[in-house]
Amino acid sequence: MIYNDGTFEENGEVWFVGYLDNVLYHINSIGKLEVVAIIPTEGADTYRMNPMCIKNKNEIICLPDRAKKVVIYNMETREFRDISISLNVDRYTISNAWIEEKNLWCVSYRSGELIKCNLENQEIEKFLVCSPNHQTGSGEAIRVNQYIYILHKDRCAVTEFDVKTEKRHTFELNCKDKGFGTIVYANGSFYLTGFEKNIYKWNKEKNSVTTIEIGEKIVFDVEKDNSKSSRFFQSRYVNGYILITPHNNADYVCDDVILYDLEKERVRIYSLKDEKTFRKLGNYLVYNYLLGESILIQDYSQKDYWEVNIKTGRIGKRQLN
């Protein structure tokens, strides 16, 4: 198993970077894994240097976490180029990025900045869009059309940034939480999570929030008060469902994942507990890709993927070819 912090999917194919080795990998449409290239690093330390990537035409763009550069691999020439970014934090933890014309837009929750990176002349612009959080860089931002939506982790607010005009507007959301950690867009609404055991359905036009309570349906083995980290790590829209995975850091540890059925408006909880293994902090559950009707979830404590069939609810294990 090549452990990763997340993948990029396109037309049944998957690209990702190993978080230990900083190597770029590809999984083809039949599930075969191959090494694409070794990402250049300064020195011998490769741990979480550029662990997240996105694809843009014939290029794979690898985003910096502990590195200070965006590294771009051209799949036709098989060559790398890089763009340096200077942020006033030791660790960048850039996990969300999008291409708009010639610009790469990306977010660092550690510095609280939205970064505009010109891929042609390498010019960098930075916009302070939320409070910095040096302790944890986790958090999601998304793009819908020409707008990027950035979460606030210290209050119930979302900033909408227009990449065309570079104007912004911050929405204050009426919900009882400390702030937000994940966001996904589906069927005209936004779905967010924060520090409580809830999903928040946000209608932007009305700026109204519907709270979907998870409550005792999901079990956390570790829960700490006054955490700087939100309860949930990652959310994804997958074929009519929203998948939400727990954080599993020093503040929250959980074996359960959430599938929210958008059509039936129903919460399903699936326990990915291996009776032979006790889940510890750092044993993340990470969505990797969709294979037919099955969601493949990587578990840092396992050698195989968890496979959850979103139609039947069946849970099993799957090896990668």
CSV table of N, CA and C in Angstrom, one decimal, residues 54 63 94 96-107 114-119 125-127 143 148 161-164 166:
chain,number,residue,atom,x,y,z
A,54,ILE,N,-3.0,17.9,-8.4
A,54,ILE,CA,-4.2,18.1,-9.3
A,54,ILE,C,-3.6,17.9,-10.7
A,63,LEU,N,1.4,19.9,-5.0
A,63,LEU,CA,1.3,21.1,-4.1
A,63,LEU,C,2.2,20.9,-2.8
A,94,ILE,N,-0.8,23.0,1.6
A,94,ILE,CA,-1.7,23.4,0.6
A,94,ILE,C,-2.4,22.1,0.0
A,96,ASN,N,-5.9,22.2,-1.4
A,96,ASN,CA,-6.9,22.5,-2.4
A,96,ASN,C,-6.4,23.5,-3.4
A,97,ALA,N,-6.6,23.2,-4.7
A,97,ALA,CA,-6.1,24.0,-5.8
A,97,ALA,C,-6.9,23.9,-7.0
A,98,TRP,N,-6.9,24.9,-7.8
A,98,TRP,CA,-7.7,24.9,-9.1
A,98,TRP,C,-7.0,25.8,-10.1
A,99,ILE,N,-7.3,25.4,-11.4
A,99,ILE,CA,-6.7,26.2,-12.5
A,99,ILE,C,-7.8,27.1,-13.1
A,100,GLU,N,-7.5,28.3,-13.3
A,100,GLU,CA,-8.4,29.3,-13.9
A,100,GLU,C,-7.5,30.0,-15.0
A,101,GLU,N,-7.7,29.7,-16.2
A,101,GLU,CA,-6.9,30.2,-17.3
A,101,GLU,C,-5.4,29.9,-17.1
A,102,LYS,N,-4.6,30.9,-16.9
A,102,LYS,CA,-3.1,30.7,-16.7
A,102,LYS,C,-2.7,30.7,-15.3
A,103,ASN,N,-3.7,30.8,-14.4
A,103,ASN,CA,-3.4,30.9,-13.0
A,103,ASN,C,-3.8,29.6,-12.2
A,104,LEU,N,-2.9,29.3,-11.2
A,104,LEU,CA,-3.2,28.3,-10.2
A,104,LEU,C,-3.6,29.1,-8.9
A,105,TRP,N,-4.8,28.7,-8.4
A,105,TRP,CA,-5.3,29.3,-7.2
A,105,TRP,C,-5.2,28.2,-6.1
A,106,CYS,N,-4.7,28.5,-5.0
A,106,CYS,CA,-4.6,27.5,-3.9
A,106,CYS,C,-4.7,28.2,-2.5
A,107,VAL,N,-5.0,27.3,-1.5
A,107,VAL,CA,-5.3,27.8,-0.2
A,107,VAL,C,-4.4,27.2,0.8
A,114,LEU,N,-5.2,32.9,0.4
A,114,LEU,CA,-5.5,32.4,-0.9
A,114,LEU,C,-4.4,32.9,-1.8
A,115,ILE,N,-3.8,32.0,-2.6
A,115,ILE,CA,-2.6,32.3,-3.4
A,115,ILE,C,-2.9,32.2,-4.8
A,116,LYS,N,-2.6,33.2,-5.6
A,116,LYS,CA,-2.7,33.2,-7.0
A,116,LYS,C,-1.3,33.1,-7.6
A,117,CYS,N,-1.1,32.0,-8.4
A,117,CYS,CA,0.2,31.7,-8.9
A,117,CYS,C,0.1,31.7,-10.5
A,118,ASN,N,0.8,32.6,-11.1
A,118,ASN,CA,0.8,32.6,-12.6
A,118,ASN,C,1.7,31.6,-13.1
A,119,LEU,N,1.2,30.6,-13.8
A,119,LEU,CA,2.0,29.5,-14.3
A,119,LEU,C,2.9,29.8,-15.4
A,125,GLU,N,0.6,36.3,-6.1
A,125,GLU,CA,-0.2,37.2,-5.3
A,125,GLU,C,-0.9,36.5,-4.2
A,126,LYS,N,-1.0,37.2,-3.0
A,126,LYS,CA,-1.6,36.5,-1.9
A,126,LYS,C,-2.7,37.4,-1.3
A,127,PHE,N,-3.8,36.7,-0.9
A,127,PHE,CA,-5.0,37.4,-0.3
A,127,PHE,C,-5.3,36.8,1.0
A,143,ARG,N,-14.2,25.2,-5.3
A,143,ARG,CA,-14.5,26.1,-6.4
A,143,ARG,C,-15.8,25.7,-7.0
A,148,ILE,N,-14.4,30.8,-5.4
A,148,ILE,CA,-13.8,29.9,-4.4
A,148,ILE,C,-14.4,30.2,-3.1
A,161,PHE,N,-14.9,34.1,-2.9
A,161,PHE,CA,-13.9,34.9,-3.6
A,161,PHE,C,-14.1,34.7,-5.1
A,162,ASP,N,-14.3,35.8,-5.8
A,162,ASP,CA,-14.5,35.8,-7.2
A,162,ASP,C,-13.2,35.9,-7.9
A,163,VAL,N,-12.8,34.8,-8.6
A,163,VAL,CA,-11.4,34.8,-9.3
A,163,VAL,C,-11.4,35.7,-10.5
A,164,LYS,N,-12.5,36.1,-11.0
A,164,LYS,CA,-12.6,37.1,-12.2
A,164,LYS,C,-12.3,38.5,-11.7
A,166,GLU,N,-11.7,39.4,-8.4
A,166,GLU,CA,-10.9,39.3,-7.2
A,166,GLU,C,-11.6,40.1,-6.0
